[in-house]
Short mmCIF file of C-alpha atoms and ligand atoms in Angstrom, two decimals:
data_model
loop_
_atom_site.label_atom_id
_atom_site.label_comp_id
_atom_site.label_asym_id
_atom_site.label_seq_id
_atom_site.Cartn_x
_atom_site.Cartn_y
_atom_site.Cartn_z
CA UNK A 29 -46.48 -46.08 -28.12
CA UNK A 30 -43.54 -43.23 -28.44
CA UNK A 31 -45.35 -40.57 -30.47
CA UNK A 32 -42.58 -39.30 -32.93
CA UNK A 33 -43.24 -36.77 -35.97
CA UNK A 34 -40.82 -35.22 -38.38
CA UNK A 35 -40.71 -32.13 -40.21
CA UNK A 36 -38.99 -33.09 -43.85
CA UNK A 37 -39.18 -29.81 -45.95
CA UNK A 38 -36.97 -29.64 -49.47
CA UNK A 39 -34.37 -27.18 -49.40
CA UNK A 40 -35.16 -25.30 -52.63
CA UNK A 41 -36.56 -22.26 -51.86
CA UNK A 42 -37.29 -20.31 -48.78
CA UNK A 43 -39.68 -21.62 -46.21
CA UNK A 44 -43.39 -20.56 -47.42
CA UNK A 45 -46.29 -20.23 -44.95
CA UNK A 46 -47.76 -23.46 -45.88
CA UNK A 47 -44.74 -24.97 -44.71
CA UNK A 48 -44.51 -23.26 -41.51
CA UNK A 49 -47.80 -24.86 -40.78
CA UNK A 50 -47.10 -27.91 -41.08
CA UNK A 51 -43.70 -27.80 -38.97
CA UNK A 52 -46.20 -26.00 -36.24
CA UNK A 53 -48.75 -28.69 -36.12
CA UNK A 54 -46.68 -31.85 -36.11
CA UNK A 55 -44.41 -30.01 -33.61
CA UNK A 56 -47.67 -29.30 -31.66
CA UNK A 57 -48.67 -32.68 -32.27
CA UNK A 58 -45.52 -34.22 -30.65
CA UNK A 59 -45.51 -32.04 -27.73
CA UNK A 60 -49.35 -32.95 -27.05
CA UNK A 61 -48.56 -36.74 -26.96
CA UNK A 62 -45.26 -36.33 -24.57
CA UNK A 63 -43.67 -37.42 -28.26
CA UNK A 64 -40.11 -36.18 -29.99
CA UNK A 65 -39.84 -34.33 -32.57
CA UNK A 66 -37.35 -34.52 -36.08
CA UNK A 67 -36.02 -32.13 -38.42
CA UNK A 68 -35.05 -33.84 -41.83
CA UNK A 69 -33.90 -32.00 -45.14
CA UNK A 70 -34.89 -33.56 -48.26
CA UNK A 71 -32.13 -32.66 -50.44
CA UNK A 72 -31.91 -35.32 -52.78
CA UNK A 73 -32.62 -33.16 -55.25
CA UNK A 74 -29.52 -32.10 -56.18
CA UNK A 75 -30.47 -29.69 -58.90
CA UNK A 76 -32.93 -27.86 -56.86
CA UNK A 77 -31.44 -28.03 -53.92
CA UNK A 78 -28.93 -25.03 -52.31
CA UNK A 79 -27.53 -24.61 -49.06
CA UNK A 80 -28.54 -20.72 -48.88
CA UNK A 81 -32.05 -22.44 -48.61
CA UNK A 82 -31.27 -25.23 -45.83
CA UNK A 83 -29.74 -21.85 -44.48
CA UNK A 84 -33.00 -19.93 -44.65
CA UNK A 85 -35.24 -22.98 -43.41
CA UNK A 86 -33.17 -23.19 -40.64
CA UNK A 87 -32.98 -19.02 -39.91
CA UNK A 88 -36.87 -19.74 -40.40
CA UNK A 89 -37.31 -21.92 -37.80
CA UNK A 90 -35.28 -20.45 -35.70
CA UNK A 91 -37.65 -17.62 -35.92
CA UNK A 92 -40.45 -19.48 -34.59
CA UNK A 93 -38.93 -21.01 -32.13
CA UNK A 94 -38.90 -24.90 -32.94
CA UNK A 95 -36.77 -26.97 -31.47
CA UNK A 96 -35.88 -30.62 -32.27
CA UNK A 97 -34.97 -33.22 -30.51
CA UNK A 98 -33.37 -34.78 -33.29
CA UNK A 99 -31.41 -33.63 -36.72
CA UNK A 100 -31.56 -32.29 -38.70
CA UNK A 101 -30.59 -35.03 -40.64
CA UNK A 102 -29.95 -34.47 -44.37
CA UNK A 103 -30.97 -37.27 -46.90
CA UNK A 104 -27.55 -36.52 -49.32
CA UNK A 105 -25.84 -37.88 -46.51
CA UNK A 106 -28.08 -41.49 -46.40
CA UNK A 107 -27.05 -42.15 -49.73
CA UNK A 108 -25.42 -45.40 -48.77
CA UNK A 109 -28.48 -46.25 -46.38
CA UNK A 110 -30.22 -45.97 -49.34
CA UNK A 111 -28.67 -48.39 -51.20
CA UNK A 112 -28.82 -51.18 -48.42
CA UNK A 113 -32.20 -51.13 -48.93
CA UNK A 114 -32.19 -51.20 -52.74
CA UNK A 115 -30.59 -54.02 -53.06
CA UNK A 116 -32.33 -55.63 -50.01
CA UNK A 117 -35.95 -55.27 -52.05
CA UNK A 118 -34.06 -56.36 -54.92
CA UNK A 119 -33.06 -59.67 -53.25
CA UNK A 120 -36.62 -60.22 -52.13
CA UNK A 121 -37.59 -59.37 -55.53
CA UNK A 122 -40.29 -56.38 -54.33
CA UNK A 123 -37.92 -54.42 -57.12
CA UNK A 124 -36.29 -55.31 -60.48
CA UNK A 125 -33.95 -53.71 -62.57
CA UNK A 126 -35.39 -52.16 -65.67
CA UNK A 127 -33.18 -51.34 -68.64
CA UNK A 128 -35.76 -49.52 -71.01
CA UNK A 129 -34.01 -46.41 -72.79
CA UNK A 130 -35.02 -43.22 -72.72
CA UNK A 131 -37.20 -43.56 -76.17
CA UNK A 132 -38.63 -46.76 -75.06
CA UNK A 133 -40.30 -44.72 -72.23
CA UNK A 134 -40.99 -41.68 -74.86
CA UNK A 135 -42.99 -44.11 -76.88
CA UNK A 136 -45.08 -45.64 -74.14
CA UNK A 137 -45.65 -42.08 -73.39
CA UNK A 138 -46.81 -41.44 -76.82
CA UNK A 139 -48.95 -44.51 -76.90
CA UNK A 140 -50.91 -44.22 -74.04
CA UNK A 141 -51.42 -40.02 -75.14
CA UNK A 142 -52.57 -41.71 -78.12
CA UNK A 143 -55.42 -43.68 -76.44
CA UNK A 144 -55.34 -40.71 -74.37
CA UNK A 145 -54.95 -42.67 -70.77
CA UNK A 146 -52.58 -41.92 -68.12
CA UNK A 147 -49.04 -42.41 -69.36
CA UNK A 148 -47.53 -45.89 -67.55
CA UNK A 149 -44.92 -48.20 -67.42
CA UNK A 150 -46.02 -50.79 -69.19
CA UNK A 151 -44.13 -53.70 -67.24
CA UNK A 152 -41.74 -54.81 -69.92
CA UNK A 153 -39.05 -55.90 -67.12
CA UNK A 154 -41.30 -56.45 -64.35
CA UNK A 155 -40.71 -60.04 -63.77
CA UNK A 156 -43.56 -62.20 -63.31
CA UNK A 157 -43.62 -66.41 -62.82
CA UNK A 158 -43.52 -67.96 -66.28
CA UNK A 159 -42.30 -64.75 -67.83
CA UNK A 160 -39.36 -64.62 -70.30
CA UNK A 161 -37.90 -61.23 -69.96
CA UNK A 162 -35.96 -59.44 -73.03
CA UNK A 163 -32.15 -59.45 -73.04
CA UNK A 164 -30.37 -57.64 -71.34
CA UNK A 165 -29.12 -55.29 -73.71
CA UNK A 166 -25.42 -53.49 -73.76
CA UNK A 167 -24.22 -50.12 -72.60
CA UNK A 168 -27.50 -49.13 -70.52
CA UNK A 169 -27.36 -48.28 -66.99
CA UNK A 170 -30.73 -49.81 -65.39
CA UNK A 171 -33.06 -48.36 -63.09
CA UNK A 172 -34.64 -49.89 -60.45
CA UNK A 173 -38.26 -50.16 -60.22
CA UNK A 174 -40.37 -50.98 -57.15
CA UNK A 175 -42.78 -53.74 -57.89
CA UNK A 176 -46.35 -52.40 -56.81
CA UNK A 177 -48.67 -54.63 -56.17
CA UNK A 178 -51.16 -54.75 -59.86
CA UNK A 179 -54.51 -56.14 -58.13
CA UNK A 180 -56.49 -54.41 -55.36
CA UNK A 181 -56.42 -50.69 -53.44
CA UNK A 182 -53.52 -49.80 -51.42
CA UNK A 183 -55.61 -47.56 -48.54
CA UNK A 184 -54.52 -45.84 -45.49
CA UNK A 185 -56.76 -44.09 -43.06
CA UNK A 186 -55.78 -40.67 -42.88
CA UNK A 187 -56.04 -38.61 -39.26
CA UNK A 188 -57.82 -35.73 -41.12
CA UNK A 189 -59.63 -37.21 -44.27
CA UNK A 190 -60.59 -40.29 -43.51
CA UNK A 191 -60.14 -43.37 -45.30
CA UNK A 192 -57.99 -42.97 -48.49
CA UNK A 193 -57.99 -45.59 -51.26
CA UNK A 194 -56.71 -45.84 -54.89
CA UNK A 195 -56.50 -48.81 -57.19
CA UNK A 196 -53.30 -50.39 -57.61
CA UNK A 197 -53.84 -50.48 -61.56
CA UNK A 198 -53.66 -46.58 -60.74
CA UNK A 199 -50.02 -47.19 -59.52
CA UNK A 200 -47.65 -47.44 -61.48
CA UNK A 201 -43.96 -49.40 -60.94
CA UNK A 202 -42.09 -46.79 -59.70
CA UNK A 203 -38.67 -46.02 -60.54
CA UNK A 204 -36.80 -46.04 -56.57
CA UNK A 205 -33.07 -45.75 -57.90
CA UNK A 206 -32.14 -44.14 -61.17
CA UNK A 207 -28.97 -45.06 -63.73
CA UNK A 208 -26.19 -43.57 -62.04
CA UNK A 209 -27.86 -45.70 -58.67
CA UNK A 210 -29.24 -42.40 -57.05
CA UNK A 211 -32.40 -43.01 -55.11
CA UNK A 212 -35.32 -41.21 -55.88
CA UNK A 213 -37.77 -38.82 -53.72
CA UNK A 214 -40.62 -41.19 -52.83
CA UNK A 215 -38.17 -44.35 -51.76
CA UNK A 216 -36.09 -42.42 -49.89
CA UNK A 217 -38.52 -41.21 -47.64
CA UNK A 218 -39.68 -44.11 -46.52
CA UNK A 219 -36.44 -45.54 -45.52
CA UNK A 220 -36.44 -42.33 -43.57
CA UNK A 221 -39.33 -42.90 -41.72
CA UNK A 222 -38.76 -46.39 -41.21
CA UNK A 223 -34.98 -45.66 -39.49
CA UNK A 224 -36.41 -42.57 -38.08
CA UNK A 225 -39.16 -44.47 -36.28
CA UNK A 226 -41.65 -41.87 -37.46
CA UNK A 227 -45.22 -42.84 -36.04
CA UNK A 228 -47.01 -39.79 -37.49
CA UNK A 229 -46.09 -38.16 -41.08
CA UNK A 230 -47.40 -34.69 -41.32
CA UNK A 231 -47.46 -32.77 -43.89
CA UNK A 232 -49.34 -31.42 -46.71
CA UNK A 233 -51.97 -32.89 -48.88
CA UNK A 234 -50.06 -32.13 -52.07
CA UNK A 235 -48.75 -35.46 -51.00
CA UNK A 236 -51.53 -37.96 -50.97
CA UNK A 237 -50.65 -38.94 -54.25
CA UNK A 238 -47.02 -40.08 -53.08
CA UNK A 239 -48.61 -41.54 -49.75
CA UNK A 240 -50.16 -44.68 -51.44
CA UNK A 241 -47.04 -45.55 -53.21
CA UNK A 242 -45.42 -45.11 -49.95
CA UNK A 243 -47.49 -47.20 -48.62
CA UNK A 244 -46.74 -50.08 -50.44
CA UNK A 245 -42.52 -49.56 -49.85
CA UNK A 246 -43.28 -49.66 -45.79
CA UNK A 247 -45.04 -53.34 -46.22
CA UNK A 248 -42.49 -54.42 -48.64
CA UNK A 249 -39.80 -53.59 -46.50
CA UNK A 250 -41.89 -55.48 -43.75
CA UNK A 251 -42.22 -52.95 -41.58
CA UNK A 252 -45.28 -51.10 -40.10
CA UNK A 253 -47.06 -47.92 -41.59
CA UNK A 254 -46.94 -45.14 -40.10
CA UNK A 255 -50.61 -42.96 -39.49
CA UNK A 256 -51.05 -40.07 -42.00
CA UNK A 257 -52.35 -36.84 -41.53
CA UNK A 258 -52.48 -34.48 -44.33
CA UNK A 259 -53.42 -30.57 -43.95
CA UNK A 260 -55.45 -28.82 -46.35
CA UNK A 261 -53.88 -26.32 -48.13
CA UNK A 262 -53.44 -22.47 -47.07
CA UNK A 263 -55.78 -20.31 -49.93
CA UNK A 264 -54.43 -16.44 -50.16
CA UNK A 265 -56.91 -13.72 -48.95
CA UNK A 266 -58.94 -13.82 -52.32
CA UNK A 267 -59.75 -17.51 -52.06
CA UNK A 268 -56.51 -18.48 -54.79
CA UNK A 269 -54.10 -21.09 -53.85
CA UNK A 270 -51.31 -19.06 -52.20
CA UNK A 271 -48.49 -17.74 -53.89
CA UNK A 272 -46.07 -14.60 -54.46
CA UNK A 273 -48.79 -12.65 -55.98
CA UNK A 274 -50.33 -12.56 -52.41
CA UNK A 275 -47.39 -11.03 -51.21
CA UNK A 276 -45.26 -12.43 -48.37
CA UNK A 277 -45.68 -16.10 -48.54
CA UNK A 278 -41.45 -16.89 -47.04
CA UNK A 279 -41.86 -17.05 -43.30
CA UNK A 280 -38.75 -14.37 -43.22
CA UNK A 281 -40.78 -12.03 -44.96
CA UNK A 282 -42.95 -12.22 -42.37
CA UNK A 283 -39.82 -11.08 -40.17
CA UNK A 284 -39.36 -8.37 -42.12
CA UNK A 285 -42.53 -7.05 -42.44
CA UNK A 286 -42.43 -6.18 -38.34
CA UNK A 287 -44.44 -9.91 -37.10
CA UNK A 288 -43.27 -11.17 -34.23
CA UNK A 289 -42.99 -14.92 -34.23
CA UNK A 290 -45.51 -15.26 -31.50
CA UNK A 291 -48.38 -13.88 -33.63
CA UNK A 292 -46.93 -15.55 -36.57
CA UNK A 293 -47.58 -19.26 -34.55
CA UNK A 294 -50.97 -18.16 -33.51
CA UNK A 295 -52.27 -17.24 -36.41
CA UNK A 296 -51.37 -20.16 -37.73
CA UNK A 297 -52.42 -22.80 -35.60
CA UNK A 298 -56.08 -21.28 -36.35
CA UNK A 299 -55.47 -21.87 -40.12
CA UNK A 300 -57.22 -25.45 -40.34
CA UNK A 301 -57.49 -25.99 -36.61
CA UNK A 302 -59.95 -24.74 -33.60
CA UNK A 303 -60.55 -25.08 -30.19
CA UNK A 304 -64.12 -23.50 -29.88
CA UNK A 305 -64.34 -19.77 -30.78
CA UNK A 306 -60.93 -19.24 -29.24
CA UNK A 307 -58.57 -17.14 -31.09
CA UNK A 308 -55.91 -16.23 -28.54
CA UNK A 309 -53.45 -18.86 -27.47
CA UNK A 310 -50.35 -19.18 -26.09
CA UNK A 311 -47.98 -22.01 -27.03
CA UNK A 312 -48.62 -23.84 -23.68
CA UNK A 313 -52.21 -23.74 -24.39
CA UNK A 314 -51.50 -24.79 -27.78
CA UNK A 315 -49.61 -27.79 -26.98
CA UNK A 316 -52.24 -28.25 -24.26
CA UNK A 317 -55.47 -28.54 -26.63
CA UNK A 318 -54.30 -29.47 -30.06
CA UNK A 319 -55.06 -32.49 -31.32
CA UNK A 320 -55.74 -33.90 -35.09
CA UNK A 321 -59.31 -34.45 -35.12
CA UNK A 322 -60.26 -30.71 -35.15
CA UNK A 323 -57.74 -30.05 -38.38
CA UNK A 324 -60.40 -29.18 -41.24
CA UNK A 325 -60.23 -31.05 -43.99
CA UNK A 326 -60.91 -27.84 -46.35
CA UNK A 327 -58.42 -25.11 -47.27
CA UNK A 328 -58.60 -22.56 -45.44
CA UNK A 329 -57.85 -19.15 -46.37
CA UNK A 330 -55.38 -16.34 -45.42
CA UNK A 331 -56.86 -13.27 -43.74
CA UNK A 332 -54.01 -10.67 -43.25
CA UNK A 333 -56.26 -8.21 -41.18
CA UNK A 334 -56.51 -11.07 -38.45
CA UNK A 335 -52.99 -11.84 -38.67
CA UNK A 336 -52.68 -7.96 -37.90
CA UNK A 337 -54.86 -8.08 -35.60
CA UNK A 338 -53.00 -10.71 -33.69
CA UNK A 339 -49.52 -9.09 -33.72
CA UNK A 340 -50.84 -6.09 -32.70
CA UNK A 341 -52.01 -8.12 -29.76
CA UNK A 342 -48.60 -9.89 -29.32
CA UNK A 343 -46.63 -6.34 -29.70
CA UNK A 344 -48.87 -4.62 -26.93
CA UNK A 345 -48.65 -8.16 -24.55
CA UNK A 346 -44.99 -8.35 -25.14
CA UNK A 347 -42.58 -6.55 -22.61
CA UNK A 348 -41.72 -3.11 -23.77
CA UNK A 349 -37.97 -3.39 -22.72
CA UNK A 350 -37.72 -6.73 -25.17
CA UNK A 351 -40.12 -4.85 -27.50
CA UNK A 352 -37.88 -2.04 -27.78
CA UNK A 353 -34.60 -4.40 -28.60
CA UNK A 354 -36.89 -5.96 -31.58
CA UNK A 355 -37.72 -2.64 -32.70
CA UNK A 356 -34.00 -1.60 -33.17
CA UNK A 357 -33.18 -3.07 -36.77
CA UNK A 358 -35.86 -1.75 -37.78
CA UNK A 359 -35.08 1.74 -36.62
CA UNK A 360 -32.23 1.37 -38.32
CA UNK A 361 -33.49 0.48 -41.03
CA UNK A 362 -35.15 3.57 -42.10
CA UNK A 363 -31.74 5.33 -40.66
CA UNK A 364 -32.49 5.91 -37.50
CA UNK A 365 -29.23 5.68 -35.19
CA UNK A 366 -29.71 3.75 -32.00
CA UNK A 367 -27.46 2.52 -29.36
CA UNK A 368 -27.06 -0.16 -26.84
CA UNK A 369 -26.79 1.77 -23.86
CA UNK A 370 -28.70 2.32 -21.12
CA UNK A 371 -30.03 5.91 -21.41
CA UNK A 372 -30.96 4.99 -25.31
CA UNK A 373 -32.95 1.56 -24.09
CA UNK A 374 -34.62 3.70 -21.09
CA UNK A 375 -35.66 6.56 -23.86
CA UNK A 376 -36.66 3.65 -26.47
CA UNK A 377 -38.95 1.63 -24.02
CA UNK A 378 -41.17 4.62 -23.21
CA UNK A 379 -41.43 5.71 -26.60
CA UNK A 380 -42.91 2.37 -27.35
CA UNK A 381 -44.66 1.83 -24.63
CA UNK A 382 -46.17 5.57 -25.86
CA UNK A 383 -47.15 4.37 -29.01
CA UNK A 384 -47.32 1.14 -29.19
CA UNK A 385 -51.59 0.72 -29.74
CA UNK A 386 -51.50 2.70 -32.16
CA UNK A 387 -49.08 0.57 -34.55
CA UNK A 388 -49.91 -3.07 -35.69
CA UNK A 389 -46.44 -4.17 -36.91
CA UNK A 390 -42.66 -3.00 -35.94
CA UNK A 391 -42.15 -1.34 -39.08
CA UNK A 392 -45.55 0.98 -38.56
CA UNK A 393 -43.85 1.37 -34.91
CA UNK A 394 -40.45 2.70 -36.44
CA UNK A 395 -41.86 4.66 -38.49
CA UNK A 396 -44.41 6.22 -35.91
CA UNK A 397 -41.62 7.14 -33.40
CA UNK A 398 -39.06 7.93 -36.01
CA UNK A 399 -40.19 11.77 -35.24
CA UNK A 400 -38.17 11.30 -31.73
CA UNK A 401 -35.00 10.35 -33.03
CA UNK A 402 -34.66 12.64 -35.95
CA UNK A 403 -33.41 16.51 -36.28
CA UNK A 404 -35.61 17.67 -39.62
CA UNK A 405 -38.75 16.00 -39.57
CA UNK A 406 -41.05 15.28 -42.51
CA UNK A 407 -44.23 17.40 -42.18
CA UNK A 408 -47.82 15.96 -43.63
CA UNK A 409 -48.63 18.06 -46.56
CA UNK A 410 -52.48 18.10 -45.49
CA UNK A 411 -51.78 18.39 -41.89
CA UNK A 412 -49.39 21.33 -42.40
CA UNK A 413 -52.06 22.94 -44.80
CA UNK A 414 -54.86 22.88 -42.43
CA UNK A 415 -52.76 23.59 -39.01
CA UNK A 416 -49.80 25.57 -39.52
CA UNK A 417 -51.80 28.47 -40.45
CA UNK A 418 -52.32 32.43 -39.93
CA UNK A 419 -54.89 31.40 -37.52
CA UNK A 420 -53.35 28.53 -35.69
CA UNK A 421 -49.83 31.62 -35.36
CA UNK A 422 -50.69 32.79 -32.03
CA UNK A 423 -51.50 29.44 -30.62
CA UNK A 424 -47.76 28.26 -31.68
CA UNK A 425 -46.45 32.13 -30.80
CA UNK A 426 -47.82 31.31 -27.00
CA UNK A 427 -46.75 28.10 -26.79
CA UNK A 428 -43.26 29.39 -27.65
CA UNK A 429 -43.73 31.64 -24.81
CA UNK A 430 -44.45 29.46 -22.00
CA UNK A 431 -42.78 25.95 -23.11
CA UNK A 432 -39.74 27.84 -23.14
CA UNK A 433 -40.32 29.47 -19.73
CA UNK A 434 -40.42 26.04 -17.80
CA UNK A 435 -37.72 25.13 -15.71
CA UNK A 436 -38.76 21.89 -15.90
CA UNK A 437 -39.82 19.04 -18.43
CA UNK A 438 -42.20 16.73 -16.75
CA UNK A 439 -45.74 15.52 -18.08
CA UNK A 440 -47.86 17.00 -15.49
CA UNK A 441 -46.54 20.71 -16.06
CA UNK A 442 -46.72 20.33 -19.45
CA UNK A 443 -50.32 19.39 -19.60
CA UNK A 444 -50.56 22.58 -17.41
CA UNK A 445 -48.72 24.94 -19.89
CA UNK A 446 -50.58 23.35 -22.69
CA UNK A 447 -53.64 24.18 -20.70
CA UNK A 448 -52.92 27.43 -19.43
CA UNK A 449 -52.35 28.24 -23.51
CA UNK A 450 -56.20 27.32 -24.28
CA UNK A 451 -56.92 29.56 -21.32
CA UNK A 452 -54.61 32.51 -22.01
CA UNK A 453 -56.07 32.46 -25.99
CA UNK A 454 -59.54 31.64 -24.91
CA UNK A 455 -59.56 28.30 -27.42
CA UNK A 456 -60.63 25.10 -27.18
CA UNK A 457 -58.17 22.19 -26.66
CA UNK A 458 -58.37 21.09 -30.36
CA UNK A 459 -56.89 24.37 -31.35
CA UNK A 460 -53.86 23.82 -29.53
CA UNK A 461 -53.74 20.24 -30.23
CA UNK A 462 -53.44 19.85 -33.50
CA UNK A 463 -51.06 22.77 -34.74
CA UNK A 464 -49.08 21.60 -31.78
CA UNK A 465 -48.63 17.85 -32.97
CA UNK A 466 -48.00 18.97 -36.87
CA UNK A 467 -45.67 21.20 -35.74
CA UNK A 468 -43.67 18.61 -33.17
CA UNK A 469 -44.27 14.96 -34.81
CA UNK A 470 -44.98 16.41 -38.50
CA UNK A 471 -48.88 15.12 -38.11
CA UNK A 472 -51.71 14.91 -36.38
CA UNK A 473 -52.00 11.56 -34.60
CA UNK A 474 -49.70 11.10 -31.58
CA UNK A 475 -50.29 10.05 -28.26
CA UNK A 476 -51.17 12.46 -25.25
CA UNK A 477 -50.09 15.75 -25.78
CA UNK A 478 -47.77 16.13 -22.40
CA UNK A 479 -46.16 12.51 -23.53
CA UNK A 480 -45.48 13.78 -27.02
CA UNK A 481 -44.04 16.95 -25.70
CA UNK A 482 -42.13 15.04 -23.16
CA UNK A 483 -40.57 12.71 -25.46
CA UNK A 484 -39.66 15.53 -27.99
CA UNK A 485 -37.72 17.67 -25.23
CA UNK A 486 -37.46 20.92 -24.90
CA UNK A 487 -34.76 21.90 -27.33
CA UNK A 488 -36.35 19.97 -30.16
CA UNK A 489 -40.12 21.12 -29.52
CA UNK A 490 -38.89 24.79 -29.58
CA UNK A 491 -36.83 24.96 -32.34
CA UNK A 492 -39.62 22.46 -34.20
CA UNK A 493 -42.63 25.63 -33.31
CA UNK A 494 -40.06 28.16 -34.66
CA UNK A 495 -39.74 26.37 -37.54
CA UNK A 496 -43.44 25.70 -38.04
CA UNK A 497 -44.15 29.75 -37.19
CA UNK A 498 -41.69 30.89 -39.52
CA UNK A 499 -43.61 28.33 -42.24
CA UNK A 500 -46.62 30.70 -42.07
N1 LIG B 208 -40.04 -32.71 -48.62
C1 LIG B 208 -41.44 -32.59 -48.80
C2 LIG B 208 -41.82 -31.16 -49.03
O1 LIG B 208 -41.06 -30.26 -48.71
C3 LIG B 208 -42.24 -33.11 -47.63
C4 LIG B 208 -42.25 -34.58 -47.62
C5 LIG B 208 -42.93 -35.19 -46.46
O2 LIG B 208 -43.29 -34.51 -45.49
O3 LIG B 208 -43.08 -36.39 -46.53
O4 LIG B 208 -42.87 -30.90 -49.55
#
């Protein structure tokens, strides 16, 4: 059998993290089996549904890096399909038209409140052999309601829980196209994944609910199931179903806060699924090992250190040169000019490649080489309280003297300067350090000394120890 999985998320809001998830593991899924891959939107609902978020779902994805081999395909645009098959259940009577009004259905509401069961249908135009049903009255626009089976379980055994089984009594007749002959949510995605030739529908376990009804639209429209597998959901770091309290839950934000895709994926893949203790994958490895029988059945919950912990990885395994091009808007962001030439790129890779473990996400990264790129730089209040002082005067006074005595500007000799200053002042290399790093980055943390200064230049790291003297 073809494997074939779809990805079917509705366009009303960005793409969360949940979602992400599930496009990575039935993507993953796909690729395992040598299957194809779909990419549906599920915009039927027209209310809800905008084009600035098919827009974003599609920016999101792009992101990460799926690909499909087919679609996307947009369910507004099966409308007609849709019908076809409306009218074909209709003819083979697995649907009926149902012309109760609006406070018919209030009052079975009411009524079943009342004896304080589940609100249902109660199966006034369901026809049935032998059954006289009402007259058809005038001026209402039916609906028409699938006709569920009423004795028995509809089951299905899912690929992560197991077998899944509700009572049909449970079930109610389900409304598959409304008055003004739209079809509804459920319906329509089954005629999806029947013309779609889905094999494998996976997605979230929100949906078990819908699945059973599904069910029993594939076998009245005579054609085979598909297999199930529904993910647990995604918990936020305090154990609470995820939402915007937790922060960035829209894959974009993820972009935004300085991810790269690649740690993104991999952190994800781990959310429900293992291979052993391994943490670290890369997508070939992935696509290599996943399968659906080690997806947990239980939520599982975020953990943003680990996802930091992972990009960090990503941003220190990822070549500097591409790094550096990532690292741009971000730069820019907090108004930092760049440039696409050469000279900038050259100056911008080893300025990452300087700092890069000591940041875990671009926009720490900006903002720890910002110092480079800038004329005034901010200076830590603590930093400058405990290192540009009367004491630390003569260290910055000699360093004055014999920085701006090279002829040249290369690490090694300005290790040697550096050194010959502890020397010259009898000090240890901590008291040069660190009045020498507040002075030129505007803290105390920087990489190697002769790197720092290197980066900096000459003009800058002069007039930046001036400055810092004249502070005193
Ligand atoms: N459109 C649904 C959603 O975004 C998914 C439906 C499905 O995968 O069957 O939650």
């Amino acid at each position: 059998m073809m494997i074939k999985t779809r990805f079917a998320p509705s366009p009303t809001g960005y793409l969360h993290i949940g979602g992400a998830r599930t496009a990575l593991f039935s993507h993953l899924f796909a690729l395992h089996n040598k299957g194809t891959t779909v990419l549906r939107i599920e915009d039927t609902d027209l209310e809800r549904s905008t084009p600035e978020a098919v827009e974003a779902i599609m920016e999101s994805l792009a992101w990460l890096g799926f690909d499909y081999d087919e679609g996307p395909y947009y369910q507004t645009k099966r409308f007609d399909r849709y019908k076809e098959v409306v009218e074909e259940l209709l003819e083979k009577g697995h649907a009926y038209y149902c012309y109760c009004t609006q406070e018919e259905l209030a009052e079975m509401r009411a009524v079943a409140e009342a004896k304080k069961e589940k609100p249902r249908y109660d199966g006034t135009w369901r026809p049935e052999p032998g059954k006289t049903l009402p007259t058809i009255p005038e001026g209402i626009k039916p609906v028409v309601r699938f006709k569920n089976p009423q004795m028995g379980a509809t089951s299905f055994s899912d690929l992560v829980h197991g077998n899944l089984s509700v009572q049909n009594s449970e079930l109610d007749d389900l409304i598959i196209a409304r008055g003004d002959g739209s079809p509804t949510y459920n319906f329509c995605v089954v005629v999806d994944d029947v013309d779609m030739e889905i094999t494998h529908v996976i997605r979230g376990d929100d949906h078990i609910n819908n699945t059973y009804r599904q069910v029993n639209i594939f076998k009245a429209m005579g054609k085979p199931v598909p297999q199930f597998a529904h993910l647990a959901m995604i918990l936020g770091d305090d154990g609470q179903k995820l939402s915007k309290r937790h922060g960035a839950v829209g894959v974009m934000e993820y972009y935004d806060r300085g991810f790269l895709p690649e740690a993104v994926i991999n952190y994800l893949v781990r959310l429900g699924w293992s291979h052993g203790d391994q943490e670290i994958f890369s997508w070939d490895e992935m696509v290599q090992f996943f399968d659906l029988k080690n997806v947990n059945k239980s939520a599982s919950a975020f953990n943003t250190s680990k996802l930091l912990w992972l990009n960090q990885h990503y941003m220190i395994e990822k070549n500097p040169a591409e790094l550096a091009q990532l690292l741009k808007p971000f730069l820019a962001k907090i108004g930092v000019a760049t440039e696409d030439t050469p000279a900038f790129d050259n100056f911008l890779t080893k300025a990452v490649e300087a700092h890069v473990k000591r940041s875990e996400t671009l926009v720490e990264l900006a903002e720890m080489i910002k110092y480079l790129f800038i004329d005034e730089i901010e200076m830590d209040e603590s930093a400058k309280a405990k290192q540009i002082t009367e004491a630390s005067k003569p260290v910055l006074e000699e360093l004055v003297r014999l920085l701006s005595a090279l002829s040249e500007w290369e690490p090694e000799v300005l290790d040697a300067a550096v050194k010959q200053v502890t020397q010259n002042l009898e000090v240890g290399m901590g008291k040069v350090g660190m009045p020498l790093r507040t002075a030129i980055v505007g803290r105390t943390n920087s990489p190697n000394l002769d790197e720092t200064l290197y980066l900096v230049g000459k003009e800058r790291t002069l007039e930046r120890l001036e400055k810092a003297i004249a502070m005193i």
